Short mmCIF file of C-alpha atoms in Angstrom, two decimals:
data_model
loop_
_atom_site.label_atom_id
_atom_site.label_comp_id
_atom_site.label_asym_id
_atom_site.label_seq_id
_atom_site.Cartn_x
_atom_site.Cartn_y
_atom_site.Cartn_z
CA GLN A 5 47.58 -13.92 -38.07
CA LYS A 6 45.43 -16.29 -36.12
CA GLU A 7 43.30 -18.68 -37.92
CA VAL A 8 40.13 -17.47 -36.16
CA GLU A 9 39.53 -13.87 -35.04
CA GLN A 10 36.99 -12.82 -32.40
CA ASP A 11 36.59 -9.46 -31.02
CA PRO A 12 37.31 -9.93 -27.18
CA GLY A 13 35.09 -7.12 -25.84
CA PRO A 14 33.81 -6.56 -23.54
CA LEU A 15 30.10 -6.25 -24.65
CA SER A 16 27.59 -4.39 -22.53
CA VAL A 17 23.96 -4.19 -23.50
CA PRO A 18 20.47 -3.58 -21.90
CA GLU A 19 18.41 -6.20 -20.90
CA GLY A 20 16.11 -7.26 -23.84
CA ALA A 21 18.39 -6.06 -26.82
CA ILE A 22 19.51 -8.29 -29.77
CA VAL A 23 23.10 -9.00 -29.19
CA SER A 24 25.26 -10.12 -32.49
CA LEU A 25 28.55 -11.91 -31.60
CA ASN A 26 30.97 -12.73 -34.59
CA CYS A 27 34.08 -14.36 -35.62
CA THR A 28 36.08 -14.30 -38.99
CA TYR A 29 38.56 -17.12 -40.09
CA SER A 30 41.05 -17.47 -42.76
CA ASN A 31 41.12 -21.43 -43.27
CA SER A 32 38.60 -22.14 -46.10
CA ALA A 33 38.59 -25.50 -45.23
CA PHE A 34 36.63 -25.16 -42.15
CA GLN A 35 33.31 -27.01 -42.41
CA TYR A 36 31.84 -27.34 -38.76
CA PHE A 37 31.28 -24.33 -36.74
CA MET A 38 30.35 -24.03 -33.07
CA TRP A 39 29.42 -21.61 -30.38
CA TYR A 40 30.25 -22.23 -26.79
CA ARG A 41 29.12 -20.23 -23.85
CA GLN A 42 31.38 -20.08 -20.64
CA TYR A 43 30.35 -18.64 -17.32
CA SER A 44 32.75 -17.16 -15.20
CA ARG A 45 35.01 -19.85 -13.49
CA LYS A 46 33.41 -22.62 -15.33
CA GLY A 47 34.09 -24.84 -18.19
CA PRO A 48 32.58 -23.94 -21.56
CA GLU A 49 29.37 -25.59 -22.70
CA LEU A 50 28.04 -26.05 -26.40
CA LEU A 51 25.22 -23.68 -27.41
CA MET A 52 24.88 -23.99 -31.24
CA TYR A 53 26.46 -26.21 -33.77
CA THR A 54 26.14 -25.86 -37.70
CA TYR A 55 27.37 -27.46 -40.66
CA SER A 56 28.70 -25.60 -43.78
CA SER A 57 26.66 -22.31 -44.76
CA GLY A 58 23.44 -21.23 -43.52
CA ASN A 59 21.24 -20.36 -40.49
CA LYS A 60 20.41 -22.32 -37.37
CA GLU A 61 17.69 -21.31 -34.68
CA ASP A 62 17.17 -22.60 -31.33
CA GLY A 63 14.91 -20.48 -29.12
CA ARG A 64 16.34 -16.98 -28.56
CA PHE A 65 19.87 -18.00 -30.40
CA THR A 66 20.29 -17.92 -34.06
CA ALA A 67 23.78 -19.04 -35.53
CA GLN A 68 24.61 -17.91 -39.27
CA VAL A 69 27.49 -19.03 -41.29
CA ASP A 70 28.80 -17.20 -44.68
CA LYS A 71 31.30 -19.23 -45.89
CA SER A 72 31.90 -16.98 -48.85
CA SER A 73 33.03 -13.94 -46.35
CA LYS A 74 34.59 -16.41 -44.03
CA TYR A 75 32.34 -14.97 -41.04
CA ILE A 76 30.19 -16.57 -38.52
CA SER A 77 27.50 -14.84 -36.20
CA LEU A 78 25.63 -15.59 -33.06
CA PHE A 79 22.46 -13.75 -32.55
CA ILE A 80 20.73 -13.37 -29.11
CA ARG A 81 17.27 -12.07 -29.08
CA ASP A 82 15.53 -10.83 -25.97
CA SER A 83 18.73 -10.73 -24.10
CA GLN A 84 18.48 -11.60 -20.34
CA PRO A 85 20.95 -11.05 -17.48
CA SER A 86 21.60 -14.81 -17.13
CA ASP A 87 23.15 -14.78 -20.83
CA SER A 88 25.81 -12.68 -19.40
CA ALA A 89 28.91 -14.99 -20.17
CA THR A 90 31.96 -15.34 -22.53
CA TYR A 91 31.06 -16.65 -25.87
CA LEU A 92 33.60 -18.78 -27.84
CA CYS A 93 33.23 -19.45 -31.53
CA ALA A 94 35.27 -23.06 -32.50
CA MET A 95 35.69 -24.42 -35.88
CA ARG A 96 36.82 -27.43 -37.46
CA VAL A 97 37.94 -29.10 -40.69
CA GLN A 98 36.26 -32.04 -41.91
CA GLY A 99 38.06 -35.21 -40.65
CA ALA A 100 40.23 -33.14 -38.44
CA GLN A 101 40.48 -34.21 -35.05
CA LYS A 102 40.95 -30.78 -33.67
CA LEU A 103 38.87 -27.72 -32.85
CA VAL A 104 40.27 -24.16 -33.10
CA PHE A 105 38.71 -21.62 -30.95
CA GLY A 106 38.43 -17.70 -31.13
CA GLN A 107 39.53 -15.75 -28.24
CA GLY A 108 36.04 -15.34 -27.00
CA THR A 109 33.86 -12.28 -26.43
CA ARG A 110 32.97 -11.33 -22.98
CA LEU A 111 29.17 -10.21 -22.89
CA THR A 112 27.08 -8.43 -19.89
CA ILE A 113 23.46 -7.89 -20.13
CA ASN A 114 22.51 -5.18 -17.86
CA PRO A 115 19.12 -5.16 -15.93
CA ASN B 3 26.70 -39.51 -13.85
CA ALA B 4 29.62 -37.04 -12.93
CA GLY B 5 30.70 -36.10 -16.38
CA VAL B 6 34.09 -34.74 -16.80
CA THR B 7 35.93 -34.27 -13.51
CA GLN B 8 39.15 -32.54 -12.79
CA THR B 9 41.75 -32.27 -9.86
CA PRO B 10 42.94 -30.39 -8.03
CA LYS B 11 40.91 -27.13 -8.74
CA PHE B 12 43.73 -25.10 -7.57
CA GLN B 13 47.55 -25.33 -7.53
CA VAL B 14 50.38 -23.38 -6.84
CA LEU B 15 53.97 -24.63 -8.04
CA LYS B 16 57.56 -23.34 -7.82
CA THR B 17 59.42 -23.01 -11.15
CA GLY B 18 60.77 -26.77 -11.59
CA GLN B 19 58.37 -28.77 -9.77
CA SER B 20 56.51 -31.26 -11.56
CA MET B 21 52.93 -32.31 -11.21
CA THR B 22 50.02 -34.17 -12.61
CA LEU B 23 46.58 -32.80 -13.39
CA GLN B 24 43.95 -35.33 -13.29
CA CYS B 25 40.96 -35.71 -15.56
CA ALA B 26 38.37 -38.48 -15.77
CA GLN B 27 34.99 -38.91 -17.51
CA ASP B 28 32.30 -41.56 -16.71
CA MET B 29 30.53 -41.07 -20.13
CA ASN B 30 32.48 -43.84 -22.15
CA HIS B 31 33.85 -41.02 -24.47
CA GLU B 32 36.55 -42.05 -27.10
CA TYR B 33 37.88 -38.68 -27.42
CA MET B 34 39.61 -36.91 -24.90
CA SER B 35 41.59 -33.50 -24.75
CA TRP B 36 43.50 -31.04 -22.83
CA TYR B 37 43.12 -27.02 -23.29
CA ARG B 38 44.92 -24.00 -21.69
CA GLN B 39 43.08 -20.74 -21.60
CA ASP B 40 44.86 -17.68 -21.10
CA PRO B 41 43.55 -14.01 -21.44
CA GLY B 42 43.15 -12.77 -24.78
CA MET B 43 44.31 -16.27 -26.33
CA GLY B 44 41.16 -18.49 -25.87
CA LEU B 45 41.46 -22.01 -25.86
CA ARG B 46 44.45 -23.71 -27.04
CA LEU B 47 44.75 -27.42 -27.59
CA ILE B 48 47.72 -29.14 -25.65
CA HIS B 49 47.31 -32.84 -26.37
CA TYR B 50 44.29 -35.06 -27.40
CA SER B 51 43.47 -38.61 -27.21
CA VAL B 52 41.17 -40.55 -29.61
CA GLY B 53 41.15 -43.35 -27.80
CA ALA B 54 42.96 -45.43 -24.93
CA GLY B 55 46.68 -45.93 -25.89
CA ILE B 56 46.49 -43.29 -28.83
CA THR B 57 47.67 -39.71 -28.12
CA ASP B 58 48.74 -36.62 -30.45
CA GLN B 59 50.11 -33.36 -30.09
CA GLY B 60 47.77 -30.33 -30.32
CA GLU B 61 48.90 -26.39 -30.72
CA VAL B 62 51.02 -25.96 -27.89
CA PRO B 63 52.56 -29.38 -26.41
CA ASN B 64 55.80 -28.41 -25.32
CA GLY B 65 56.46 -28.89 -21.58
CA TYR B 66 53.50 -31.28 -20.98
CA ASN B 67 53.31 -35.05 -21.31
CA VAL B 68 50.03 -37.19 -21.51
CA SER B 69 49.05 -40.87 -21.46
CA ARG B 70 45.65 -42.76 -21.94
CA SER B 71 45.82 -46.09 -20.37
CA THR B 72 42.05 -46.48 -20.03
CA THR B 73 39.03 -44.89 -21.84
CA GLU B 74 38.00 -42.97 -18.50
CA ASP B 75 41.28 -41.33 -17.49
CA PHE B 76 43.50 -38.61 -19.20
CA PRO B 77 46.00 -37.08 -17.16
CA LEU B 78 48.32 -34.18 -17.99
CA ARG B 79 52.17 -34.01 -16.69
CA LEU B 80 53.89 -30.78 -16.14
CA LEU B 81 57.55 -32.26 -16.50
CA SER B 82 59.31 -28.90 -15.21
CA ALA B 83 56.90 -26.20 -14.28
CA ALA B 84 57.56 -22.75 -15.68
CA PRO B 85 55.98 -19.32 -14.86
CA SER B 86 54.80 -19.36 -18.81
CA GLN B 87 52.62 -22.21 -17.93
CA THR B 88 50.36 -20.45 -15.19
CA SER B 89 46.88 -20.70 -16.90
CA VAL B 90 43.47 -22.43 -16.47
CA TYR B 91 43.49 -26.00 -17.73
CA PHE B 92 40.70 -27.37 -19.06
CA CYS B 93 39.74 -31.21 -19.85
CA ALA B 94 37.15 -32.22 -22.37
CA SER B 95 35.72 -35.20 -23.56
CA SER B 96 33.64 -36.27 -26.86
CA PRO B 97 31.76 -39.30 -28.03
CA GLY B 98 33.34 -40.54 -31.19
CA GLN B 99 35.58 -38.62 -33.09
CA GLY B 100 33.47 -36.27 -34.59
CA LEU B 101 33.87 -33.46 -32.01
CA TYR B 102 30.11 -32.40 -32.70
CA GLU B 103 29.93 -31.69 -28.83
CA GLN B 104 32.65 -31.59 -26.31
CA TYR B 105 32.12 -31.81 -22.68
CA PHE B 106 34.36 -29.66 -20.52
CA GLY B 107 35.26 -30.21 -16.90
CA PRO B 108 35.32 -27.20 -14.23
CA GLY B 109 39.06 -26.55 -15.07
CA THR B 110 42.04 -26.38 -12.76
CA ARG B 111 43.72 -23.13 -11.84
CA LEU B 112 47.30 -23.42 -12.01
CA THR B 113 50.13 -20.80 -10.75
CA VAL B 114 53.87 -20.92 -11.22
CA THR B 115 55.81 -18.81 -9.08
#
């Protein structure tokens, strides 16, 4: 079993829809949670970063962490075609020098 | 400020050949790392470095060597290429060792025939 599981999709939604992307994990020691966005044939870029449990909002993006369920989510409101990309979750244990990535979910927003 | 640069962008190797993937960053970041990305596997850490002269293995280090003689450069060497090393390789860097944000290069697409 992988430490971090992410549905690879693909996920296709109409423009303006609310998108929910999720990851589950097995290591209860993970404390830092990140979402990266990767456009086709580009390197990933950091989108959101949260520590421990709770919510974090940045514009149209909201990251949620539920440590009791070992489950993290990324919500995209008012989705735009420019949001079409692969979204990767990543996690880290406090003090560790490695990130563990999910497989990535390919998202397409249709105009 | 070029960020993280990688060369070459594309490479085709024959089985058994060796080569070095180059990575450089101009942000004075202490932490640098190499990942490979394969369909359905996400990003997997190959090797990482927390500073000049210090390297360590990641999740999938076999068949790869690294060294870090300067803060700026972190080359990845394939010793004897195998078809299983066909992948997209990304170099990343991060300020400090907190890994709160990693900056990725544009990637090198490697095919081993």
